[in-house]
Amino acid sequence: MITEKRFEVIINLLKEKEFLTLQELIKMTGCSASTIRRDLSKLQQQGILQRVHGGATLKTTSLNEPKLSEKQGRNTQEKREIAKIAAAKVEDNDCIYIDAGSSTYEMVEYITADNIVVVTNGLTHVEPLLKKGFKTIIVGGDVKANTLASVGSKAIETIKRYHFDKVFIGMNGVDLEKGLTTPDEQEAYVKETAMKSGAQIYVLIDSSKFAHTYFADVQIPQNKHALLLTSEKALQRQDIKAYRNRFVIEGGQS
């Protein structure tokens, strides 16, 4: 099999399955281990895939972001699992920030702490927060039509005025090389500003977000640590050890 054909076969196999081990690729292509290792190295250099411990995963970069209503219907069970873990972090008398997004929306239902103050840039979060009797502050700014999130300079300036015990951030992608990413640069700035104002940072991310890269980086502030909250399904990924080497992860039975 010529090199170009092997590349095509490897890429198509990875499109069908998000992660393949070296042994799986050898078996599926009928090529030697040395050949597959060489092909994976070349494809990684081209930015097409990412080699991880024991295998490879296809890299994706996207500017597109679905509407919030579409995201709320995806991976619902996982998001609720993660939401319960996140909600349990909230303690009585906390002042917290809850980011816009479908996963963070789910956590509101499970918060049982008393006398908390919640700041949010998620318009959809306001009603359920008020129904639970929480003091709620909505961040002003430009509202994105697809995510119903407040963004822009006004949102950032408002968030800078506060200090949070805990910050809960939604994220579109997490990648071993690129880190945390989101499609919109304005939302990335809002997330980073909130994290800078938080004593403890939690990032809610379900299994579908792993090994995905979006347009804008979201940098964890210097001298701060973020805990990734995820699902049991995500912890079953074959490459989860590599992610644990890069990020602090909690979820499922961990």
PDB file of C-alpha atoms in Angstrom:
ATOM      1  CA  MET A   1       0.000   0.000   0.000  1.00  0.00           C
ATOM      2  CA  ILE A   2       1.477   3.366  -1.029  1.00  0.00           C
ATOM      3  CA  THR A   3       2.025   6.053   1.585  1.00  0.00           C
ATOM      4  CA  GLU A   4      -0.797   8.368   0.436  1.00  0.00           C
ATOM      5  CA  LYS A   5      -3.274   5.485   0.462  1.00  0.00           C
ATOM      6  CA  ARG A   6      -2.204   4.469   3.994  1.00  0.00           C
ATOM      7  CA  PHE A   7      -2.684   8.070   5.147  1.00  0.00           C
ATOM      8  CA  GLU A   8      -6.197   8.080   3.692  1.00  0.00           C
ATOM      9  CA  VAL A   9      -7.040   4.749   5.350  1.00  0.00           C
ATOM     10  CA  ILE A  10      -5.719   5.875   8.756  1.00  0.00           C
ATOM     11  CA  ILE A  11      -7.645   9.178   8.612  1.00  0.00           C
ATOM     12  CA  ASN A  12     -10.886   7.454   7.594  1.00  0.00           C
ATOM     13  CA  LEU A  13     -10.511   4.919  10.405  1.00  0.00           C
ATOM     14  CA  LEU A  14     -10.020   7.695  12.942  1.00  0.00           C
ATOM     15  CA  LYS A  15     -13.096   9.505  11.630  1.00  0.00           C
ATOM     16  CA  GLU A  16     -15.133   6.394  12.428  1.00  0.00           C
ATOM     17  CA  LYS A  17     -13.656   5.992  15.922  1.00  0.00           C
ATOM     18  CA  GLU A  18     -12.292   8.886  17.958  1.00  0.00           C
ATOM     19  CA  PHE A  19      -9.262   6.944  19.218  1.00  0.00           C
ATOM     20  CA  LEU A  20      -7.384   3.925  17.876  1.00  0.00           C
ATOM     21  CA  THR A  21      -4.504   2.064  19.446  1.00  0.00           C
ATOM     22  CA  LEU A  22      -1.349   1.262  17.561  1.00  0.00           C
ATOM     23  CA  GLN A  23      -2.277  -2.428  17.554  1.00  0.00           C
ATOM     24  CA  GLU A  24      -5.724  -1.662  16.127  1.00  0.00           C
ATOM     25  CA  LEU A  25      -4.179   0.365  13.307  1.00  0.00           C
ATOM     26  CA  ILE A  26      -1.684  -2.393  12.532  1.00  0.00           C
ATOM     27  CA  LYS A  27      -4.474  -4.955  12.362  1.00  0.00           C
ATOM     28  CA  MET A  28      -6.815  -2.788  10.288  1.00  0.00           C
ATOM     29  CA  THR A  29      -4.192  -1.711   7.756  1.00  0.00           C
ATOM     30  CA  GLY A  30      -2.119  -4.887   7.623  1.00  0.00           C
ATOM     31  CA  CYS A  31       1.048  -2.807   7.935  1.00  0.00           C
ATOM     32  CA  SER A  32       4.007  -3.239  10.258  1.00  0.00           C
ATOM     33  CA  ALA A  33       4.351  -1.400  13.559  1.00  0.00           C
ATOM     34  CA  SER A  34       7.307   0.630  12.272  1.00  0.00           C
ATOM     35  CA  THR A  35       5.345   1.724   9.197  1.00  0.00           C
ATOM     36  CA  ILE A  36       2.334   2.819  11.228  1.00  0.00           C
ATOM     37  CA  ARG A  37       4.514   4.678  13.735  1.00  0.00           C
ATOM     38  CA  ARG A  38       6.211   6.510  10.870  1.00  0.00           C
ATOM     39  CA  ASP A  39       2.856   7.360   9.252  1.00  0.00           C
ATOM     40  CA  LEU A  40       1.440   8.639  12.535  1.00  0.00           C
ATOM     41  CA  SER A  41       4.487  10.850  13.072  1.00  0.00           C
ATOM     42  CA  LYS A  42       4.123  12.371   9.584  1.00  0.00           C
ATOM     43  CA  LEU A  43       0.383  12.947  10.002  1.00  0.00           C
ATOM     44  CA  GLN A  44       1.008  14.583  13.355  1.00  0.00           C
ATOM     45  CA  GLN A  45       3.598  16.890  11.783  1.00  0.00           C
ATOM     46  CA  GLN A  46       0.966  17.879   9.232  1.00  0.00           C
ATOM     47  CA  GLY A  47      -1.421  18.738  12.059  1.00  0.00           C
ATOM     48  CA  ILE A  48      -3.966  16.098  11.022  1.00  0.00           C
ATOM     49  CA  LEU A  49      -3.835  13.853  14.078  1.00  0.00           C
ATOM     50  CA  GLN A  50      -2.396  13.742  17.546  1.00  0.00           C
ATOM     51  CA  ARG A  51      -0.341  10.872  18.884  1.00  0.00           C
ATOM     52  CA  VAL A  52      -1.188   9.925  22.441  1.00  0.00           C
ATOM     53  CA  HIS A  53      -0.087   7.140  24.736  1.00  0.00           C
ATOM     54  CA  GLY A  54      -0.666   3.868  22.883  1.00  0.00           C
ATOM     55  CA  GLY A  55      -2.291   5.256  19.763  1.00  0.00           C
ATOM     56  CA  ALA A  56      -3.679   8.304  17.976  1.00  0.00           C
ATOM     57  CA  THR A  57      -6.702  10.578  17.786  1.00  0.00           C
ATOM     58  CA  LEU A  58      -7.900  12.786  14.948  1.00  0.00           C
ATOM     59  CA  LYS A  59      -7.577  16.527  15.447  1.00  0.00           C
ATOM     60  CA  THR A  60     -10.446  18.857  14.633  1.00  0.00           C
ATOM     61  CA  THR A  61     -10.571  22.644  14.613  1.00  0.00           C
ATOM     62  CA  SER A  62     -13.852  24.485  14.340  1.00  0.00           C
ATOM     63  CA  LEU A  63     -15.342  27.968  14.272  1.00  0.00           C
ATOM     64  CA  ASN A  64     -18.883  26.637  14.312  1.00  0.00           C
ATOM     65  CA  GLU A  65     -20.979  26.525  17.448  1.00  0.00           C
ATOM     66  CA  PRO A  66     -24.515  25.089  17.579  1.00  0.00           C
ATOM     67  CA  LYS A  67     -27.389  26.920  19.204  1.00  0.00           C
ATOM     68  CA  LEU A  68     -27.833  26.467  22.933  1.00  0.00           C
ATOM     69  CA  SER A  69     -31.152  24.693  22.330  1.00  0.00           C
ATOM     70  CA  GLU A  70     -29.316  22.097  20.216  1.00  0.00           C
ATOM     71  CA  LYS A  71     -26.568  21.590  22.803  1.00  0.00           C
ATOM     72  CA  GLN A  72     -29.096  21.113  25.583  1.00  0.00           C
ATOM     73  CA  GLY A  73     -30.385  18.024  23.793  1.00  0.00           C
ATOM     74  CA  ARG A  74     -26.957  16.383  23.500  1.00  0.00           C
ATOM     75  CA  ASN A  75     -25.260  14.141  26.062  1.00  0.00           C
ATOM     76  CA  THR A  76     -27.930  15.066  28.607  1.00  0.00           C
ATOM     77  CA  GLN A  77     -27.222  12.184  30.973  1.00  0.00           C
ATOM     78  CA  GLU A  78     -23.510  12.996  31.046  1.00  0.00           C
ATOM     79  CA  LYS A  79     -24.141  16.687  31.611  1.00  0.00           C
ATOM     80  CA  ARG A  80     -26.428  15.953  34.536  1.00  0.00           C
ATOM     81  CA  GLU A  81     -23.826  13.613  36.015  1.00  0.00           C
ATOM     82  CA  ILE A  82     -21.226  16.371  35.758  1.00  0.00           C
ATOM     83  CA  ALA A  83     -23.704  18.984  36.994  1.00  0.00           C
ATOM     84  CA  LYS A  84     -24.276  17.038  40.226  1.00  0.00           C
ATOM     85  CA  ILE A  85     -20.523  16.900  40.856  1.00  0.00           C
ATOM     86  CA  ALA A  86     -20.219  20.649  40.222  1.00  0.00           C
ATOM     87  CA  ALA A  87     -23.235  21.566  42.363  1.00  0.00           C
ATOM     88  CA  ALA A  88     -21.794  19.610  45.298  1.00  0.00           C
ATOM     89  CA  LYS A  89     -18.793  21.982  45.272  1.00  0.00           C
ATOM     90  CA  VAL A  90     -21.004  24.936  46.187  1.00  0.00           C
ATOM     91  CA  GLU A  91     -21.110  25.631  49.937  1.00  0.00           C
ATOM     92  CA  ASP A  92     -23.278  27.835  52.139  1.00  0.00           C
ATOM     93  CA  ASN A  93     -22.501  31.559  51.838  1.00  0.00           C
ATOM     94  CA  ASP A  94     -20.420  31.138  48.668  1.00  0.00           C
ATOM     95  CA  CYS A  95     -20.192  33.834  46.019  1.00  0.00           C
ATOM     96  CA  ILE A  96     -19.908  31.995  42.712  1.00  0.00           C
ATOM     97  CA  TYR A  97     -19.742  32.601  38.983  1.00  0.00           C
ATOM     98  CA  ILE A  98     -21.643  30.303  36.619  1.00  0.00           C
ATOM     99  CA  ASP A  99     -20.666  30.544  32.960  1.00  0.00           C
ATOM    100  CA  ALA A 100     -23.203  30.425  30.135  1.00  0.00           C
ATOM    101  CA  GLY A 101     -23.692  27.010  28.538  1.00  0.00           C
ATOM    102  CA  SER A 102     -25.721  23.823  28.615  1.00  0.00           C
ATOM    103  CA  SER A 103     -23.626  21.942  31.194  1.00  0.00           C
ATOM    104  CA  THR A 104     -23.518  24.857  33.634  1.00  0.00           C
ATOM    105  CA  TYR A 105     -27.278  25.353  33.146  1.00  0.00           C
ATOM    106  CA  GLU A 106     -27.861  21.797  34.354  1.00  0.00           C
ATOM    107  CA  MET A 107     -25.962  22.353  37.614  1.00  0.00           C
ATOM    108  CA  VAL A 108     -28.387  25.023  38.867  1.00  0.00           C
ATOM    109  CA  GLU A 109     -31.049  22.397  39.627  1.00  0.00           C
ATOM    110  CA  TYR A 110     -28.699  20.435  41.900  1.00  0.00           C
ATOM    111  CA  ILE A 111     -27.336  23.282  44.046  1.00  0.00           C
ATOM    112  CA  THR A 112     -28.458  22.774  47.650  1.00  0.00           C
ATOM    113  CA  ALA A 113     -26.281  25.368  49.413  1.00  0.00           C
ATOM    114  CA  ASP A 114     -27.947  28.240  51.273  1.00  0.00           C
ATOM    115  CA  ASN A 115     -27.370  31.977  51.176  1.00  0.00           C
ATOM    116  CA  ILE A 116     -25.273  32.030  48.030  1.00  0.00           C
ATOM    117  CA  VAL A 117     -24.724  34.830  45.518  1.00  0.00           C
ATOM    118  CA  VAL A 118     -24.516  33.876  41.848  1.00  0.00           C
ATOM    119  CA  VAL A 119     -23.087  36.000  39.055  1.00  0.00           C
ATOM    120  CA  THR A 120     -23.711  34.698  35.540  1.00  0.00           C
ATOM    121  CA  ASN A 121     -23.433  35.747  31.904  1.00  0.00           C
ATOM    122  CA  GLY A 122     -25.973  33.102  30.863  1.00  0.00           C
ATOM    123  CA  LEU A 123     -29.398  34.579  30.217  1.00  0.00           C
ATOM    124  CA  THR A 124     -31.038  31.139  30.402  1.00  0.00           C
ATOM    125  CA  HIS A 125     -29.631  30.636  33.906  1.00  0.00           C
ATOM    126  CA  VAL A 126     -31.401  33.601  35.479  1.00  0.00           C
ATOM    127  CA  GLU A 127     -34.929  32.192  35.823  1.00  0.00           C
ATOM    128  CA  PRO A 128     -33.965  28.839  37.415  1.00  0.00           C
ATOM    129  CA  LEU A 129     -31.567  30.619  39.774  1.00  0.00           C
ATOM    130  CA  LEU A 130     -34.265  33.039  40.917  1.00  0.00           C
ATOM    131  CA  LYS A 131     -36.766  30.220  41.330  1.00  0.00           C
ATOM    132  CA  LYS A 132     -34.390  28.606  43.804  1.00  0.00           C
ATOM    133  CA  GLY A 133     -34.218  31.839  45.760  1.00  0.00           C
ATOM    134  CA  PHE A 134     -30.567  32.648  45.030  1.00  0.00           C
ATOM    135  CA  LYS A 135     -29.396  36.241  44.846  1.00  0.00           C
ATOM    136  CA  THR A 136     -28.599  36.512  41.153  1.00  0.00           C
ATOM    137  CA  ILE A 137     -26.552  39.095  39.262  1.00  0.00           C
ATOM    138  CA  ILE A 138     -26.652  39.051  35.452  1.00  0.00           C
ATOM    139  CA  VAL A 139     -23.593  40.349  33.614  1.00  0.00           C
ATOM    140  CA  GLY A 140     -24.427  43.029  31.056  1.00  0.00           C
ATOM    141  CA  GLY A 141     -23.011  43.322  27.563  1.00  0.00           C
ATOM    142  CA  ASP A 142     -23.698  42.160  24.042  1.00  0.00           C
ATOM    143  CA  VAL A 143     -25.843  39.034  23.876  1.00  0.00           C
ATOM    144  CA  LYS A 144     -24.886  36.240  21.478  1.00  0.00           C
ATOM    145  CA  ALA A 145     -27.943  34.964  19.646  1.00  0.00           C
ATOM    146  CA  ASN A 146     -26.855  31.314  19.463  1.00  0.00           C
ATOM    147  CA  THR A 147     -25.616  30.818  23.060  1.00  0.00           C
ATOM    148  CA  LEU A 148     -27.586  33.551  24.900  1.00  0.00           C
ATOM    149  CA  ALA A 149     -24.351  34.582  26.617  1.00  0.00           C
ATOM    150  CA  SER A 150     -23.388  38.139  27.521  1.00  0.00           C
ATOM    151  CA  VAL A 151     -19.974  38.994  26.070  1.00  0.00           C
ATOM    152  CA  GLY A 152     -17.864  42.007  25.161  1.00  0.00           C
ATOM    153  CA  SER A 153     -16.115  44.781  27.049  1.00  0.00           C
ATOM    154  CA  LYS A 154     -19.076  45.586  29.347  1.00  0.00           C
ATOM    155  CA  ALA A 155     -19.314  41.970  30.459  1.00  0.00           C
ATOM    156  CA  ILE A 156     -15.594  41.795  31.132  1.00  0.00           C
ATOM    157  CA  GLU A 157     -15.525  45.066  33.103  1.00  0.00           C
ATOM    158  CA  THR A 158     -18.463  43.910  35.227  1.00  0.00           C
ATOM    159  CA  ILE A 159     -16.843  40.559  36.074  1.00  0.00           C
ATOM    160  CA  LYS A 160     -13.586  42.300  37.044  1.00  0.00           C
ATOM    161  CA  ARG A 161     -15.451  44.043  39.878  1.00  0.00           C
ATOM    162  CA  TYR A 162     -16.156  40.788  41.702  1.00  0.00           C
ATOM    163  CA  HIS A 163     -14.233  38.144  43.634  1.00  0.00           C
ATOM    164  CA  PHE A 164     -15.620  34.626  43.543  1.00  0.00           C
ATOM    165  CA  ASP A 165     -15.147  31.714  45.914  1.00  0.00           C
ATOM    166  CA  LYS A 166     -15.748  29.361  43.000  1.00  0.00           C
ATOM    167  CA  VAL A 167     -16.006  29.724  39.241  1.00  0.00           C
ATOM    168  CA  PHE A 168     -17.797  27.177  37.048  1.00  0.00           C
ATOM    169  CA  ILE A 169     -16.856  27.348  33.383  1.00  0.00           C
ATOM    170  CA  GLY A 170     -18.292  25.553  30.358  1.00  0.00           C
ATOM    171  CA  MET A 171     -15.940  24.556  27.550  1.00  0.00           C
ATOM    172  CA  ASN A 172     -16.283  23.413  23.942  1.00  0.00           C
ATOM    173  CA  GLY A 173     -13.040  21.508  23.547  1.00  0.00           C
ATOM    174  CA  VAL A 174     -10.093  20.074  25.437  1.00  0.00           C
ATOM    175  CA  ASP A 175      -7.017  18.819  23.627  1.00  0.00           C
ATOM    176  CA  LEU A 176      -3.697  17.439  24.837  1.00  0.00           C
ATOM    177  CA  GLU A 177      -1.724  19.891  22.726  1.00  0.00           C
ATOM    178  CA  LYS A 178      -4.008  22.916  22.407  1.00  0.00           C
ATOM    179  CA  GLY A 179      -5.588  22.805  25.873  1.00  0.00           C
ATOM    180  CA  LEU A 180      -8.983  24.438  26.433  1.00  0.00           C
ATOM    181  CA  THR A 181     -10.719  26.103  23.486  1.00  0.00           C
ATOM    182  CA  THR A 182     -14.007  27.689  22.406  1.00  0.00           C
ATOM    183  CA  PRO A 183     -15.290  28.884  19.001  1.00  0.00           C
ATOM    184  CA  ASP A 184     -15.752  32.533  19.968  1.00  0.00           C
ATOM    185  CA  GLU A 185     -12.879  34.807  20.976  1.00  0.00           C
ATOM    186  CA  GLN A 186     -15.245  37.080  22.917  1.00  0.00           C
ATOM    187  CA  GLU A 187     -16.523  34.186  25.016  1.00  0.00           C
ATOM    188  CA  ALA A 188     -12.909  33.094  25.586  1.00  0.00           C
ATOM    189  CA  TYR A 189     -12.107  36.518  27.093  1.00  0.00           C
ATOM    190  CA  VAL A 190     -15.142  36.333  29.378  1.00  0.00           C
ATOM    191  CA  LYS A 191     -14.177  32.859  30.597  1.00  0.00           C
ATOM    192  CA  GLU A 192     -10.583  33.928  31.253  1.00  0.00           C
ATOM    193  CA  THR A 193     -11.708  37.043  33.139  1.00  0.00           C
ATOM    194  CA  ALA A 194     -14.013  35.005  35.363  1.00  0.00           C
ATOM    195  CA  MET A 195     -11.249  32.494  36.118  1.00  0.00           C
ATOM    196  CA  LYS A 196      -8.896  35.321  37.130  1.00  0.00           C
ATOM    197  CA  SER A 197     -11.497  36.452  39.667  1.00  0.00           C
ATOM    198  CA  GLY A 198     -12.045  32.994  41.173  1.00  0.00           C
ATOM    199  CA  ALA A 199     -10.351  31.338  44.129  1.00  0.00           C
ATOM    200  CA  GLN A 200     -11.304  27.878  42.833  1.00  0.00           C
ATOM    201  CA  ILE A 201     -11.901  27.048  39.164  1.00  0.00           C
ATOM    202  CA  TYR A 202     -13.988  24.186  37.816  1.00  0.00           C
ATOM    203  CA  VAL A 203     -14.346  23.375  34.121  1.00  0.00           C
ATOM    204  CA  LEU A 204     -17.367  21.255  33.158  1.00  0.00           C
ATOM    205  CA  ILE A 205     -16.655  19.096  30.125  1.00  0.00           C
ATOM    206  CA  ASP A 206     -18.366  15.952  28.831  1.00  0.00           C
ATOM    207  CA  SER A 207     -16.764  13.137  26.837  1.00  0.00           C
ATOM    208  CA  SER A 208     -17.694  14.606  23.443  1.00  0.00           C
ATOM    209  CA  LYS A 209     -15.403  17.603  24.051  1.00  0.00           C
ATOM    210  CA  PHE A 210     -12.176  15.588  24.369  1.00  0.00           C
ATOM    211  CA  ALA A 211      -9.710  15.711  21.441  1.00  0.00           C
ATOM    212  CA  HIS A 212     -11.559  18.667  19.887  1.00  0.00           C
ATOM    213  CA  THR A 213     -10.014  22.050  19.147  1.00  0.00           C
ATOM    214  CA  TYR A 214     -11.848  25.283  18.459  1.00  0.00           C
ATOM    215  CA  PHE A 215     -10.747  28.684  17.203  1.00  0.00           C
ATOM    216  CA  ALA A 216      -9.970  30.535  20.438  1.00  0.00           C
ATOM    217  CA  ASP A 217      -7.688  29.450  23.275  1.00  0.00           C
ATOM    218  CA  VAL A 218      -8.930  29.746  26.857  1.00  0.00           C
ATOM    219  CA  GLN A 219      -5.921  30.191  29.098  1.00  0.00           C
ATOM    220  CA  ILE A 220      -5.963  29.190  32.748  1.00  0.00           C
ATOM    221  CA  PRO A 221      -4.537  32.185  34.662  1.00  0.00           C
ATOM    222  CA  GLN A 222      -0.984  31.979  35.938  1.00  0.00           C
ATOM    223  CA  ASN A 223      -0.586  30.789  39.526  1.00  0.00           C
ATOM    224  CA  LYS A 224      -4.062  29.223  39.423  1.00  0.00           C
ATOM    225  CA  HIS A 225      -5.264  25.682  38.948  1.00  0.00           C
ATOM    226  CA  ALA A 226      -8.401  24.417  37.250  1.00  0.00           C
ATOM    227  CA  LEU A 227     -10.136  21.151  38.043  1.00  0.00           C
ATOM    228  CA  LEU A 228     -11.821  19.484  35.076  1.00  0.00           C
ATOM    229  CA  LEU A 229     -15.130  17.900  36.063  1.00  0.00           C
ATOM    230  CA  THR A 230     -16.196  15.156  33.686  1.00  0.00           C
ATOM    231  CA  SER A 231     -18.233  11.970  33.348  1.00  0.00           C
ATOM    232  CA  GLU A 232     -17.631   8.279  33.915  1.00  0.00           C
ATOM    233  CA  LYS A 233     -17.809   7.820  30.129  1.00  0.00           C
ATOM    234  CA  ALA A 234     -14.958  10.264  29.623  1.00  0.00           C
ATOM    235  CA  LEU A 235     -12.870   8.459  32.225  1.00  0.00           C
ATOM    236  CA  GLN A 236     -13.180   5.288  30.145  1.00  0.00           C
ATOM    237  CA  ARG A 237     -11.355   6.819  27.169  1.00  0.00           C
ATOM    238  CA  GLN A 238      -8.318   4.812  26.183  1.00  0.00           C
ATOM    239  CA  ASP A 239      -6.198   7.967  26.211  1.00  0.00           C
ATOM    240  CA  ILE A 240      -7.449   9.302  29.560  1.00  0.00           C
ATOM    241  CA  LYS A 241      -4.064   8.646  31.201  1.00  0.00           C
ATOM    242  CA  ALA A 242      -2.478  11.149  28.836  1.00  0.00           C
ATOM    243  CA  TYR A 243      -5.138  13.718  29.744  1.00  0.00           C
ATOM    244  CA  ARG A 244      -4.578  13.087  33.453  1.00  0.00           C
ATOM    245  CA  ASN A 245      -0.883  13.804  32.905  1.00  0.00           C
ATOM    246  CA  ARG A 246      -1.825  17.268  31.613  1.00  0.00           C
ATOM    247  CA  PHE A 247      -4.952  18.169  33.594  1.00  0.00           C
ATOM    248  CA  VAL A 248      -6.357  17.572  37.066  1.00  0.00           C
ATOM    249  CA  ILE A 249      -9.545  15.623  36.397  1.00  0.00           C
ATOM    250  CA  GLU A 250     -12.399  14.591  38.647  1.00  0.00           C
ATOM    251  CA  GLY A 251     -15.529  12.674  37.760  1.00  0.00           C
ATOM    252  CA  GLY A 252     -17.320   9.337  37.811  1.00  0.00           C
ATOM    253  CA  GLN A 253     -15.706   7.079  40.368  1.00  0.00           C
ATOM    254  CA  SER A 254     -12.394   8.948  40.530  1.00  0.00           C
TER     255      SER A 254
END
